[in-house]
Amino acid sequence: MSETRMYRISVGRRALSEYLASIAIIFNQGAKTVVIRGNGENIYRAVNLYNILKSRLGDGIRLLNVRIGSERRGFRYVPYIEIEVERVGS
Amino acid sequence: MSETRMYRISVGRRALSEYLASIAIIFNQGAKTVVIRGNGENIYRAVNLYNILKSRLGDGIRLLNVRIGSERRGFRYVPYIEIEVERVGS
């Protein structure tokens, strides 16, 4: 698997444990980085997901970048966050 | 006023317009950077505040850094976001 491909997890209303499982699978398949994305009220959940991931994997992951902004959804703008996480080590 | 001093706006349950006014005052007093902070559910509101500020001031501000993490509050951990914004130009 190419390490330059970008994997994105969009956090919605499912249980955080499901997103954690998805990230674990992506990393186990050899991906180097994952982007955790959340829109609107899910921004809070995206940060929470990162914190849980960090508490479990510790030095096994590194926070690369956090982007925030807003995107158009029909007639209104919705804020988003993108948290880029790198897997460290093998 | 020294430009190295750090100003922090903690976003709570007040109207976003009040925080916008606070930031305007801080910048008008000569501060170069402001940190917008939000905990828990207010992370969403902090990102929203940044987006509104950006839509109003445009190139007048620049996003310097976004930090996320969690901090202990009594017996539990609460996620937070810190958005560092720089005033550009005079």
Short mmCIF file of N, CA and C in Angstrom, two decimals:
data_model
loop_
_atom_site.label_atom_id
_atom_site.label_comp_id
_atom_site.label_asym_id
_atom_site.label_seq_id
_atom_site.Cartn_x
_atom_site.Cartn_y
_atom_site.Cartn_z
N MET A 1 0.84 -1.21 0.00
CA MET A 1 0.00 0.00 0.00
C MET A 1 0.87 1.26 0.00
N SER A 2 0.55 2.17 -0.86
CA SER A 2 1.31 3.42 -0.90
C SER A 2 1.05 4.23 0.36
N GLU A 3 2.13 4.80 0.91
CA GLU A 3 1.96 5.58 2.14
C GLU A 3 1.54 7.01 1.85
N THR A 4 1.49 7.37 0.59
CA THR A 4 1.13 8.75 0.27
C THR A 4 -0.39 8.92 0.16
N ARG A 5 -1.11 7.81 0.11
CA ARG A 5 -2.57 7.92 0.03
C ARG A 5 -3.12 8.47 1.33
N MET A 6 -4.15 9.30 1.24
CA MET A 6 -4.71 9.91 2.44
C MET A 6 -5.99 9.20 2.85
N TYR A 7 -6.05 8.83 4.11
CA TYR A 7 -7.24 8.18 4.63
C TYR A 7 -7.98 9.15 5.52
N ARG A 8 -9.27 9.24 5.32
CA ARG A 8 -10.06 10.19 6.10
C ARG A 8 -11.20 9.48 6.80
N ILE A 9 -11.31 9.77 8.09
CA ILE A 9 -12.41 9.25 8.90
C ILE A 9 -13.33 10.43 9.20
N SER A 10 -14.55 10.37 8.71
CA SER A 10 -15.51 11.43 9.01
C SER A 10 -16.36 11.03 10.21
N VAL A 11 -16.23 11.79 11.29
CA VAL A 11 -16.93 11.45 12.52
C VAL A 11 -18.38 11.93 12.45
N GLY A 12 -19.29 10.98 12.61
CA GLY A 12 -20.72 11.31 12.62
C GLY A 12 -21.32 10.89 13.94
N ARG A 13 -22.53 10.31 13.89
CA ARG A 13 -23.25 9.99 15.11
C ARG A 13 -23.03 8.57 15.61
N ARG A 14 -22.20 7.79 14.92
CA ARG A 14 -21.94 6.44 15.41
C ARG A 14 -21.07 6.47 16.65
N ALA A 15 -20.97 5.35 17.36
CA ALA A 15 -20.16 5.28 18.58
C ALA A 15 -18.70 5.51 18.23
N LEU A 16 -17.98 6.22 19.11
CA LEU A 16 -16.57 6.52 18.84
C LEU A 16 -15.75 5.25 18.68
N SER A 17 -16.17 4.18 19.39
CA SER A 17 -15.42 2.92 19.30
C SER A 17 -15.39 2.38 17.87
N GLU A 18 -16.43 2.67 17.10
CA GLU A 18 -16.45 2.21 15.71
C GLU A 18 -15.41 2.95 14.87
N TYR A 19 -15.28 4.25 15.13
CA TYR A 19 -14.26 5.02 14.40
C TYR A 19 -12.86 4.59 14.83
N LEU A 20 -12.71 4.30 16.13
CA LEU A 20 -11.41 3.81 16.63
C LEU A 20 -11.03 2.53 15.91
N ALA A 21 -12.01 1.63 15.75
CA ALA A 21 -11.76 0.37 15.05
C ALA A 21 -11.35 0.63 13.60
N SER A 22 -12.02 1.57 12.95
CA SER A 22 -11.69 1.90 11.56
C SER A 22 -10.25 2.39 11.45
N ILE A 23 -9.85 3.26 12.40
CA ILE A 23 -8.50 3.81 12.35
C ILE A 23 -7.47 2.70 12.57
N ALA A 24 -7.78 1.80 13.53
CA ALA A 24 -6.87 0.68 13.80
C ALA A 24 -6.66 -0.16 12.54
N ILE A 25 -7.75 -0.41 11.82
CA ILE A 25 -7.66 -1.21 10.59
C ILE A 25 -6.80 -0.50 9.55
N ILE A 26 -7.03 0.81 9.39
CA ILE A 26 -6.27 1.59 8.40
C ILE A 26 -4.78 1.55 8.73
N PHE A 27 -4.44 1.75 10.01
CA PHE A 27 -3.03 1.71 10.40
C PHE A 27 -2.45 0.31 10.23
N ASN A 28 -3.24 -0.70 10.57
CA ASN A 28 -2.75 -2.08 10.44
C ASN A 28 -2.50 -2.46 8.99
N GLN A 29 -3.22 -1.81 8.08
CA GLN A 29 -3.01 -2.09 6.65
C GLN A 29 -1.78 -1.38 6.12
N GLY A 30 -1.14 -0.59 6.96
CA GLY A 30 0.13 0.02 6.55
C GLY A 30 0.08 1.50 6.28
N ALA A 31 -1.09 2.13 6.45
CA ALA A 31 -1.18 3.57 6.21
C ALA A 31 -0.34 4.33 7.24
N LYS A 32 0.24 5.42 6.81
CA LYS A 32 1.11 6.21 7.68
C LYS A 32 0.32 7.33 8.37
N THR A 33 -0.62 7.91 7.67
CA THR A 33 -1.39 9.02 8.24
C THR A 33 -2.89 8.83 8.04
N VAL A 34 -3.64 9.36 8.98
CA VAL A 34 -5.10 9.36 8.91
C VAL A 34 -5.59 10.76 9.25
N VAL A 35 -6.62 11.21 8.54
CA VAL A 35 -7.23 12.49 8.87
C VAL A 35 -8.59 12.25 9.52
N ILE A 36 -8.74 12.75 10.74
CA ILE A 36 -10.02 12.66 11.45
C ILE A 36 -10.77 13.96 11.18
N ARG A 37 -11.96 13.83 10.61
CA ARG A 37 -12.71 15.02 10.23
C ARG A 37 -14.04 15.07 10.96
N GLY A 38 -14.44 16.25 11.39
CA GLY A 38 -15.74 16.44 12.01
C GLY A 38 -16.35 17.75 11.57
N ASN A 39 -17.65 17.75 11.33
CA ASN A 39 -18.38 18.97 10.95
C ASN A 39 -19.31 19.39 12.08
N GLY A 40 -19.52 20.69 12.19
CA GLY A 40 -20.52 21.21 13.12
C GLY A 40 -20.34 20.65 14.52
N GLU A 41 -21.41 20.14 15.09
CA GLU A 41 -21.36 19.63 16.46
C GLU A 41 -20.40 18.44 16.60
N ASN A 42 -20.09 17.79 15.50
CA ASN A 42 -19.18 16.65 15.55
C ASN A 42 -17.71 17.06 15.69
N ILE A 43 -17.43 18.36 15.65
CA ILE A 43 -16.07 18.83 15.89
C ILE A 43 -15.61 18.36 17.26
N TYR A 44 -16.48 18.52 18.23
CA TYR A 44 -16.21 18.10 19.60
C TYR A 44 -15.88 16.61 19.66
N ARG A 45 -16.68 15.81 18.93
CA ARG A 45 -16.47 14.37 18.92
C ARG A 45 -15.17 13.98 18.21
N ALA A 46 -14.81 14.75 17.19
CA ALA A 46 -13.55 14.46 16.48
C ALA A 46 -12.36 14.69 17.40
N VAL A 47 -12.40 15.78 18.20
CA VAL A 47 -11.32 16.05 19.15
C VAL A 47 -11.28 14.95 20.21
N ASN A 48 -12.46 14.56 20.67
CA ASN A 48 -12.56 13.47 21.64
C ASN A 48 -11.96 12.18 21.09
N LEU A 49 -12.26 11.89 19.84
CA LEU A 49 -11.73 10.68 19.21
C LEU A 49 -10.21 10.72 19.19
N TYR A 50 -9.66 11.87 18.83
CA TYR A 50 -8.20 12.02 18.83
C TYR A 50 -7.65 11.77 20.24
N ASN A 51 -8.29 12.36 21.25
CA ASN A 51 -7.78 12.21 22.62
C ASN A 51 -7.81 10.76 23.09
N ILE A 52 -8.87 10.04 22.73
CA ILE A 52 -8.96 8.63 23.11
C ILE A 52 -7.85 7.83 22.40
N LEU A 53 -7.69 8.13 21.11
CA LEU A 53 -6.64 7.47 20.32
C LEU A 53 -5.28 7.72 20.96
N LYS A 54 -5.05 8.97 21.36
CA LYS A 54 -3.77 9.35 21.97
C LYS A 54 -3.56 8.64 23.30
N SER A 55 -4.64 8.54 24.09
CA SER A 55 -4.51 7.90 25.41
C SER A 55 -4.24 6.40 25.26
N ARG A 56 -4.71 5.81 24.14
CA ARG A 56 -4.48 4.38 23.95
C ARG A 56 -3.14 4.09 23.31
N LEU A 57 -2.77 4.89 22.31
CA LEU A 57 -1.56 4.58 21.54
C LEU A 57 -0.34 5.37 22.00
N GLY A 58 -0.56 6.43 22.78
CA GLY A 58 0.55 7.20 23.35
C GLY A 58 1.53 7.66 22.29
N ASP A 59 2.82 7.27 22.46
CA ASP A 59 3.85 7.69 21.52
C ASP A 59 3.73 6.97 20.18
N GLY A 60 2.78 6.05 20.06
CA GLY A 60 2.57 5.34 18.80
C GLY A 60 1.97 6.22 17.72
N ILE A 61 1.42 7.37 18.13
CA ILE A 61 0.91 8.31 17.13
C ILE A 61 1.44 9.71 17.44
N ARG A 62 1.40 10.55 16.40
CA ARG A 62 1.87 11.91 16.55
C ARG A 62 0.88 12.83 15.83
N LEU A 63 0.59 13.96 16.46
CA LEU A 63 -0.32 14.93 15.86
C LEU A 63 0.45 15.74 14.83
N LEU A 64 0.07 15.62 13.56
CA LEU A 64 0.81 16.31 12.50
C LEU A 64 0.29 17.72 12.29
N ASN A 65 -1.04 17.85 12.26
CA ASN A 65 -1.62 19.12 11.86
C ASN A 65 -3.09 19.17 12.25
N VAL A 66 -3.56 20.36 12.58
CA VAL A 66 -5.00 20.56 12.82
C VAL A 66 -5.45 21.71 11.93
N ARG A 67 -6.44 21.44 11.12
CA ARG A 67 -6.99 22.49 10.25
C ARG A 67 -8.42 22.78 10.67
N ILE A 68 -8.80 24.04 10.65
CA ILE A 68 -10.19 24.40 10.89
C ILE A 68 -10.65 25.32 9.78
N GLY A 69 -11.95 25.39 9.58
CA GLY A 69 -12.49 26.27 8.56
C GLY A 69 -13.97 26.07 8.47
N SER A 70 -14.56 26.59 7.39
CA SER A 70 -15.99 26.37 7.19
C SER A 70 -16.23 26.01 5.73
N GLU A 71 -17.27 25.23 5.51
CA GLU A 71 -17.60 24.84 4.14
C GLU A 71 -19.09 25.06 3.92
N ARG A 72 -19.42 25.31 2.67
CA ARG A 72 -20.80 25.60 2.33
C ARG A 72 -21.61 24.32 2.28
N ARG A 73 -22.78 24.33 2.91
CA ARG A 73 -23.73 23.23 2.84
C ARG A 73 -25.06 23.83 2.46
N GLY A 74 -25.38 23.78 1.18
CA GLY A 74 -26.61 24.42 0.73
C GLY A 74 -26.50 25.92 0.94
N PHE A 75 -27.35 26.49 1.78
CA PHE A 75 -27.37 27.93 1.94
C PHE A 75 -26.59 28.42 3.16
N ARG A 76 -25.99 27.47 3.90
CA ARG A 76 -25.28 27.96 5.08
C ARG A 76 -23.87 27.38 5.16
N TYR A 77 -23.08 27.97 6.03
CA TYR A 77 -21.71 27.52 6.22
C TYR A 77 -21.61 26.68 7.48
N VAL A 78 -20.93 25.57 7.38
CA VAL A 78 -20.77 24.67 8.52
C VAL A 78 -19.27 24.61 8.86
N PRO A 79 -18.92 24.83 10.14
CA PRO A 79 -17.51 24.74 10.51
C PRO A 79 -17.04 23.30 10.52
N TYR A 80 -15.76 23.11 10.27
CA TYR A 80 -15.19 21.76 10.33
C TYR A 80 -13.82 21.79 10.97
N ILE A 81 -13.38 20.60 11.38
CA ILE A 81 -12.01 20.42 11.86
C ILE A 81 -11.44 19.21 11.16
N GLU A 82 -10.16 19.26 10.83
CA GLU A 82 -9.45 18.11 10.29
C GLU A 82 -8.19 17.90 11.11
N ILE A 83 -8.09 16.73 11.71
CA ILE A 83 -6.97 16.41 12.61
C ILE A 83 -6.12 15.34 11.92
N GLU A 84 -4.90 15.71 11.56
CA GLU A 84 -4.04 14.79 10.83
C GLU A 84 -3.11 14.08 11.80
N VAL A 85 -3.20 12.77 11.81
CA VAL A 85 -2.46 11.96 12.78
C VAL A 85 -1.51 11.03 12.04
N GLU A 86 -0.29 10.94 12.53
CA GLU A 86 0.71 10.06 11.92
C GLU A 86 1.00 8.89 12.84
N ARG A 87 1.12 7.72 12.26
CA ARG A 87 1.52 6.55 13.02
C ARG A 87 3.04 6.57 13.13
N VAL A 88 3.57 6.34 14.32
CA VAL A 88 5.01 6.38 14.54
C VAL A 88 5.50 4.96 14.78
N GLY A 89 6.64 4.63 14.23
CA GLY A 89 7.22 3.30 14.42
C GLY A 89 6.64 2.32 13.42
N SER A 90 6.82 1.02 13.69
CA SER A 90 6.47 0.00 12.70
C SER A 90 4.98 -0.27 12.70
N MET B 1 1.80 48.77 24.86
CA MET B 1 1.51 47.38 25.24
C MET B 1 2.51 46.44 24.57
N SER B 2 3.06 45.55 25.33
CA SER B 2 4.00 44.58 24.75
C SER B 2 3.26 43.61 23.84
N GLU B 3 3.86 43.32 22.71
CA GLU B 3 3.20 42.42 21.76
C GLU B 3 3.46 40.96 22.09
N THR B 4 4.31 40.71 23.05
CA THR B 4 4.62 39.33 23.38
C THR B 4 3.62 38.75 24.40
N ARG B 5 2.83 39.61 25.01
CA ARG B 5 1.85 39.12 25.97
C ARG B 5 0.78 38.29 25.25
N MET B 6 0.31 37.24 25.91
CA MET B 6 -0.67 36.40 25.26
C MET B 6 -2.06 36.69 25.80
N TYR B 7 -2.99 36.89 24.89
CA TYR B 7 -4.37 37.14 25.28
C TYR B 7 -5.20 35.92 24.95
N ARG B 8 -6.00 35.51 25.90
CA ARG B 8 -6.80 34.31 25.69
C ARG B 8 -8.28 34.62 25.91
N ILE B 9 -9.07 34.19 24.93
CA ILE B 9 -10.53 34.31 25.04
C ILE B 9 -11.08 32.91 25.25
N SER B 10 -11.70 32.68 26.40
CA SER B 10 -12.31 31.38 26.65
C SER B 10 -13.78 31.42 26.27
N VAL B 11 -14.15 30.63 25.29
CA VAL B 11 -15.52 30.65 24.79
C VAL B 11 -16.42 29.81 25.69
N GLY B 12 -17.44 30.45 26.23
CA GLY B 12 -18.42 29.76 27.07
C GLY B 12 -19.80 29.89 26.47
N ARG B 13 -20.79 30.13 27.32
CA ARG B 13 -22.17 30.12 26.84
C ARG B 13 -22.70 31.49 26.45
N ARG B 14 -21.86 32.52 26.55
CA ARG B 14 -22.33 33.84 26.14
C ARG B 14 -22.44 33.92 24.62
N ALA B 15 -23.12 34.96 24.12
CA ALA B 15 -23.30 35.11 22.67
C ALA B 15 -21.93 35.32 22.01
N LEU B 16 -21.77 34.74 20.81
CA LEU B 16 -20.48 34.86 20.13
C LEU B 16 -20.12 36.31 19.85
N SER B 17 -21.15 37.17 19.67
CA SER B 17 -20.88 38.59 19.39
C SER B 17 -20.11 39.25 20.54
N GLU B 18 -20.34 38.76 21.77
CA GLU B 18 -19.62 39.33 22.90
C GLU B 18 -18.13 38.98 22.84
N TYR B 19 -17.83 37.74 22.43
CA TYR B 19 -16.43 37.35 22.30
C TYR B 19 -15.77 38.09 21.13
N LEU B 20 -16.55 38.30 20.06
CA LEU B 20 -16.03 39.06 18.91
C LEU B 20 -15.64 40.46 19.36
N ALA B 21 -16.52 41.07 20.17
CA ALA B 21 -16.23 42.42 20.67
C ALA B 21 -14.97 42.42 21.52
N SER B 22 -14.80 41.40 22.37
CA SER B 22 -13.61 41.31 23.21
C SER B 22 -12.34 41.22 22.36
N ILE B 23 -12.41 40.42 21.30
CA ILE B 23 -11.24 40.26 20.44
C ILE B 23 -10.92 41.57 19.73
N ALA B 24 -11.98 42.26 19.26
CA ALA B 24 -11.77 43.55 18.59
C ALA B 24 -11.07 44.53 19.53
N ILE B 25 -11.49 44.56 20.79
CA ILE B 25 -10.88 45.47 21.77
C ILE B 25 -9.41 45.10 21.99
N ILE B 26 -9.14 43.82 22.12
CA ILE B 26 -7.75 43.37 22.35
C ILE B 26 -6.85 43.77 21.18
N PHE B 27 -7.36 43.54 19.95
CA PHE B 27 -6.56 43.91 18.78
C PHE B 27 -6.40 45.43 18.69
N ASN B 28 -7.45 46.16 19.00
CA ASN B 28 -7.38 47.63 18.93
C ASN B 28 -6.40 48.20 19.94
N GLN B 29 -6.21 47.47 21.04
CA GLN B 29 -5.26 47.94 22.04
C GLN B 29 -3.82 47.64 21.65
N GLY B 30 -3.65 46.97 20.50
CA GLY B 30 -2.30 46.76 19.99
C GLY B 30 -1.76 45.35 20.10
N ALA B 31 -2.57 44.43 20.63
CA ALA B 31 -2.11 43.04 20.73
C ALA B 31 -1.92 42.44 19.34
N LYS B 32 -0.92 41.59 19.21
CA LYS B 32 -0.61 40.99 17.92
C LYS B 32 -1.31 39.63 17.76
N THR B 33 -1.42 38.89 18.84
CA THR B 33 -2.04 37.57 18.76
C THR B 33 -3.08 37.36 19.87
N VAL B 34 -4.07 36.55 19.54
CA VAL B 34 -5.11 36.18 20.50
C VAL B 34 -5.31 34.67 20.40
N VAL B 35 -5.50 34.04 21.55
CA VAL B 35 -5.80 32.60 21.55
C VAL B 35 -7.28 32.42 21.90
N ILE B 36 -8.02 31.76 21.00
CA ILE B 36 -9.43 31.44 21.25
C ILE B 36 -9.47 30.02 21.79
N ARG B 37 -10.02 29.89 22.98
CA ARG B 37 -10.03 28.58 23.62
C ARG B 37 -11.45 28.10 23.88
N GLY B 38 -11.69 26.83 23.68
CA GLY B 38 -12.99 26.25 23.99
C GLY B 38 -12.81 24.86 24.57
N ASN B 39 -13.62 24.54 25.58
CA ASN B 39 -13.60 23.21 26.21
C ASN B 39 -14.87 22.44 25.86
N GLY B 40 -14.74 21.14 25.79
CA GLY B 40 -15.92 20.28 25.63
C GLY B 40 -16.80 20.72 24.47
N GLU B 41 -18.08 20.87 24.74
CA GLU B 41 -19.04 21.25 23.69
C GLU B 41 -18.72 22.63 23.10
N ASN B 42 -18.00 23.44 23.83
CA ASN B 42 -17.67 24.77 23.32
C ASN B 42 -16.55 24.76 22.28
N ILE B 43 -15.97 23.60 22.01
CA ILE B 43 -14.98 23.49 20.94
C ILE B 43 -15.63 23.93 19.62
N TYR B 44 -16.82 23.45 19.41
CA TYR B 44 -17.58 23.80 18.21
C TYR B 44 -17.77 25.30 18.11
N ARG B 45 -18.13 25.93 19.24
CA ARG B 45 -18.35 27.36 19.25
C ARG B 45 -17.06 28.15 19.04
N ALA B 46 -15.95 27.62 19.53
CA ALA B 46 -14.66 28.29 19.34
C ALA B 46 -14.29 28.30 17.85
N VAL B 47 -14.52 27.17 17.16
CA VAL B 47 -14.23 27.11 15.72
C VAL B 47 -15.17 28.06 14.97
N ASN B 48 -16.42 28.10 15.39
CA ASN B 48 -17.38 29.01 14.79
C ASN B 48 -16.94 30.46 14.97
N LEU B 49 -16.48 30.79 16.16
CA LEU B 49 -16.01 32.14 16.44
C LEU B 49 -14.86 32.51 15.51
N TYR B 50 -13.93 31.57 15.35
CA TYR B 50 -12.82 31.83 14.43
C TYR B 50 -13.34 32.08 13.02
N ASN B 51 -14.28 31.26 12.57
CA ASN B 51 -14.80 31.40 11.20
C ASN B 51 -15.49 32.74 10.99
N ILE B 52 -16.24 33.18 11.99
CA ILE B 52 -16.92 34.47 11.88
C ILE B 52 -15.88 35.60 11.83
N LEU B 53 -14.88 35.48 12.70
CA LEU B 53 -13.80 36.48 12.73
C LEU B 53 -13.12 36.53 11.36
N LYS B 54 -12.86 35.36 10.79
CA LYS B 54 -12.19 35.29 9.49
C LYS B 54 -13.06 35.90 8.39
N SER B 55 -14.37 35.62 8.45
CA SER B 55 -15.26 36.15 7.41
C SER B 55 -15.37 37.66 7.50
N ARG B 56 -15.19 38.21 8.71
CA ARG B 56 -15.30 39.67 8.87
C ARG B 56 -13.98 40.38 8.57
N LEU B 57 -12.88 39.79 9.03
CA LEU B 57 -11.59 40.49 8.92
C LEU B 57 -10.76 40.01 7.72
N GLY B 58 -11.12 38.86 7.16
CA GLY B 58 -10.43 38.37 5.96
C GLY B 58 -8.92 38.31 6.12
N ASP B 59 -8.20 39.01 5.24
CA ASP B 59 -6.74 38.98 5.29
C ASP B 59 -6.19 39.76 6.47
N GLY B 60 -7.06 40.39 7.24
CA GLY B 60 -6.62 41.14 8.42
C GLY B 60 -6.17 40.23 9.56
N ILE B 61 -6.52 38.95 9.47
CA ILE B 61 -6.02 38.00 10.47
C ILE B 61 -5.44 36.77 9.77
N ARG B 62 -4.63 36.05 10.53
CA ARG B 62 -3.99 34.86 9.99
C ARG B 62 -4.03 33.79 11.07
N LEU B 63 -4.34 32.57 10.65
CA LEU B 63 -4.37 31.45 11.59
C LEU B 63 -2.95 30.98 11.84
N LEU B 64 -2.47 31.11 13.08
CA LEU B 64 -1.09 30.75 13.39
C LEU B 64 -0.97 29.28 13.75
N ASN B 65 -1.88 28.81 14.59
CA ASN B 65 -1.73 27.47 15.14
C ASN B 65 -3.06 26.99 15.73
N VAL B 66 -3.29 25.69 15.65
CA VAL B 66 -4.44 25.10 16.32
C VAL B 66 -3.92 23.97 17.19
N ARG B 67 -4.23 24.02 18.47
CA ARG B 67 -3.82 22.96 19.38
C ARG B 67 -5.06 22.25 19.92
N ILE B 68 -4.99 20.94 20.05
CA ILE B 68 -6.07 20.20 20.69
C ILE B 68 -5.47 19.30 21.75
N GLY B 69 -6.29 18.90 22.69
CA GLY B 69 -5.83 18.02 23.74
C GLY B 69 -6.93 17.81 24.75
N SER B 70 -6.55 17.27 25.92
CA SER B 70 -7.54 17.11 26.97
C SER B 70 -6.92 17.53 28.28
N GLU B 71 -7.75 18.03 29.18
CA GLU B 71 -7.26 18.44 30.49
C GLU B 71 -8.15 17.86 31.55
N ARG B 72 -7.56 17.64 32.72
CA ARG B 72 -8.30 17.03 33.80
C ARG B 72 -9.21 18.06 34.46
N ARG B 73 -10.46 17.67 34.69
CA ARG B 73 -11.42 18.49 35.44
C ARG B 73 -12.01 17.59 36.51
N GLY B 74 -11.45 17.67 37.71
CA GLY B 74 -11.92 16.77 38.76
C GLY B 74 -11.55 15.35 38.39
N PHE B 75 -12.55 14.49 38.21
CA PHE B 75 -12.26 13.09 37.95
C PHE B 75 -12.31 12.71 36.48
N ARG B 76 -12.58 13.71 35.61
CA ARG B 76 -12.66 13.32 34.22
C ARG B 76 -11.83 14.24 33.34
N TYR B 77 -11.61 13.81 32.10
CA TYR B 77 -10.84 14.59 31.15
C TYR B 77 -11.79 15.28 30.18
N VAL B 78 -11.51 16.55 29.96
CA VAL B 78 -12.34 17.33 29.05
C VAL B 78 -11.47 17.77 27.86
N PRO B 79 -11.93 17.53 26.63
CA PRO B 79 -11.15 17.94 25.48
C PRO B 79 -11.19 19.46 25.31
N TYR B 80 -10.15 20.01 24.73
CA TYR B 80 -10.13 21.45 24.46
C TYR B 80 -9.50 21.73 23.11
N ILE B 81 -9.74 22.94 22.63
CA ILE B 81 -9.08 23.44 21.43
C ILE B 81 -8.55 24.82 21.73
N GLU B 82 -7.38 25.14 21.20
CA GLU B 82 -6.83 26.49 21.29
C GLU B 82 -6.47 26.95 19.89
N ILE B 83 -7.08 28.05 19.46
CA ILE B 83 -6.89 28.57 18.11
C ILE B 83 -6.12 29.88 18.22
N GLU B 84 -4.90 29.89 17.72
CA GLU B 84 -4.05 31.08 17.84
C GLU B 84 -4.17 31.90 16.57
N VAL B 85 -4.58 33.13 16.74
CA VAL B 85 -4.86 34.02 15.60
C VAL B 85 -3.94 35.23 15.68
N GLU B 86 -3.36 35.60 14.54
CA GLU B 86 -2.49 36.76 14.49
C GLU B 86 -3.15 37.88 13.69
N ARG B 87 -3.01 39.08 14.19
CA ARG B 87 -3.50 40.25 13.46
C ARG B 87 -2.43 40.62 12.44
N VAL B 88 -2.86 40.88 11.20
CA VAL B 88 -1.92 41.20 10.13
C VAL B 88 -2.09 42.67 9.77
N GLY B 89 -1.00 43.35 9.51
CA GLY B 89 -1.04 44.77 9.14
C GLY B 89 -1.13 45.64 10.37
N SER B 90 -1.51 46.89 10.16
CA SER B 90 -1.45 47.88 11.26
C SER B 90 -2.63 47.73 12.20
#
